[in-house]
Amino acid sequence: MQNSVFLFCNKHPASGIQFVAEQDGKLLGFATLYFSFSTLQVKKMAILNDLFVIPEARGQKLGEKLFQTCLSYIRENDFAYMTWETAKDNLVAQSLYNKMGGQLSEWLVYEIS
């Protein structure tokens, strides 16, 4: 699936971007930002849809580096903010997001299939 996301972002650069962490040609992790628009702030906003590091590469701060790369990108490109979701039981991810300065939103998330 990672390849299809990367190809989609390449064909539609206004839709999003994907950052990858590699070592010696091996994919170690990736972060995918999709772009939207905040009507409240009248600015672009980004959705961090994926942040993944392969199990054997965890503990090397790649998640932090990928997150920081996304954050730098939105700040350098004048986005209003970046938003993301994580599972309630994903305590490792929550720890990373708290460490990086993320805050729980006041908004409730709904979904429907």
Coordinates of C-alpha atoms in Angstrom, one line a residue:
M1 CA 0.0 0.0 0.0
Q2 CA 2.9 2.4 0.7
N3 CA 3.9 2.5 -2.9
S4 CA 0.4 3.4 -4.1
V5 CA 0.2 6.3 -1.6
F6 CA 3.6 7.5 -2.8
L7 CA 2.5 7.3 -6.4
F8 CA -0.8 9.1 -5.7
C9 CA 1.1 11.9 -4.0
N10 CA 3.5 12.1 -7.0
K11 CA 0.7 12.4 -9.5
H12 CA -1.3 14.8 -7.4
P13 CA 1.2 17.0 -5.4
A14 CA -1.6 19.4 -4.3
S15 CA -3.2 16.4 -2.5
G16 CA -0.4 15.4 -0.2
I17 CA 3.2 14.4 0.3
Q18 CA 5.0 11.4 1.7
F19 CA 8.3 11.5 3.6
V20 CA 10.3 8.3 3.9
A21 CA 13.2 7.1 6.1
E22 CA 15.6 4.8 4.3
Q23 CA 18.9 3.2 5.1
D24 CA 21.0 1.5 2.4
G25 CA 18.0 1.5 0.1
K26 CA 15.7 -0.2 2.7
L27 CA 12.5 1.5 3.7
L28 CA 12.5 2.0 7.5
G29 CA 9.4 4.2 7.8
F30 CA 7.2 6.8 6.3
A31 CA 4.9 9.7 7.1
T32 CA 2.0 10.7 4.8
L33 CA 0.4 14.2 4.9
Y34 CA -2.8 14.8 3.0
F35 CA -3.8 18.4 2.4
S36 CA -7.2 20.1 3.1
F37 CA -8.4 23.6 3.9
S38 CA -9.5 25.2 7.2
T39 CA -12.5 27.5 6.6
L40 CA -12.2 28.8 10.1
Q41 CA -8.6 30.0 9.6
V42 CA -8.8 30.4 5.8
K43 CA -5.6 28.5 5.3
K44 CA -4.3 25.2 4.2
M45 CA -4.2 22.4 6.8
A46 CA -2.5 19.0 6.8
I47 CA -3.7 15.6 8.0
L48 CA -1.0 13.3 9.2
N49 CA -2.6 10.1 7.9
D50 CA 0.2 7.6 8.5
L51 CA 3.3 7.6 10.6
F52 CA 5.0 4.2 10.6
V53 CA 8.4 2.7 11.4
I54 CA 9.2 -0.9 10.9
P55 CA 9.6 -2.8 14.2
E56 CA 13.3 -3.6 13.8
A57 CA 14.0 0.2 13.2
R58 CA 12.1 1.4 16.3
G59 CA 14.0 3.0 19.1
Q60 CA 16.2 5.0 16.7
K61 CA 14.1 8.1 16.9
L62 CA 12.9 7.7 13.3
G63 CA 9.3 8.4 14.4
E64 CA 10.4 11.7 15.9
K65 CA 12.4 12.6 12.8
L66 CA 9.5 11.8 10.5
F67 CA 7.1 13.8 12.7
Q68 CA 9.5 16.7 12.9
T69 CA 9.9 16.7 9.1
C70 CA 6.1 16.9 8.7
L71 CA 5.9 19.7 11.2
S72 CA 8.7 21.6 9.5
Y73 CA 7.0 21.2 6.2
I74 CA 3.7 22.6 7.3
R75 CA 5.4 25.5 9.1
E76 CA 7.6 26.4 6.1
N77 CA 4.6 26.2 3.8
D78 CA 2.3 28.4 5.9
F79 CA -0.3 25.7 6.9
A80 CA -2.7 26.6 9.7
Y81 CA -2.0 23.3 11.5
M82 CA -1.5 19.6 11.3
T83 CA -4.0 17.1 12.7
W84 CA -3.9 13.4 13.3
E85 CA -5.6 10.5 15.1
T86 CA -4.3 7.5 16.9
A87 CA -6.0 4.5 18.6
K88 CA -6.9 5.0 22.3
D89 CA -4.8 2.0 23.2
N90 CA -1.7 3.1 21.1
L91 CA 0.2 4.4 24.1
V92 CA 3.5 4.3 22.3
A93 CA 2.2 6.7 19.6
Q94 CA 0.5 8.9 22.2
S95 CA 3.8 9.2 24.1
L96 CA 5.6 10.3 20.9
Y97 CA 2.9 12.9 20.1
N98 CA 2.9 14.2 23.6
K99 CA 6.7 14.4 23.5
M100 CA 6.6 16.3 20.2
G101 CA 4.2 18.9 21.7
G102 CA 0.9 17.6 20.4
Q103 CA -2.3 18.3 22.3
L104 CA -5.6 16.5 22.5
S105 CA -8.2 18.3 20.4
E106 CA -11.4 19.7 21.8
W107 CA -13.2 18.2 18.8
L108 CA -14.9 14.8 18.7
V109 CA -14.3 12.5 15.8
Y110 CA -17.2 10.8 14.1
E111 CA -17.2 8.3 11.3
I112 CA -19.7 6.3 9.2
S113 CA -19.3 3.5 6.6

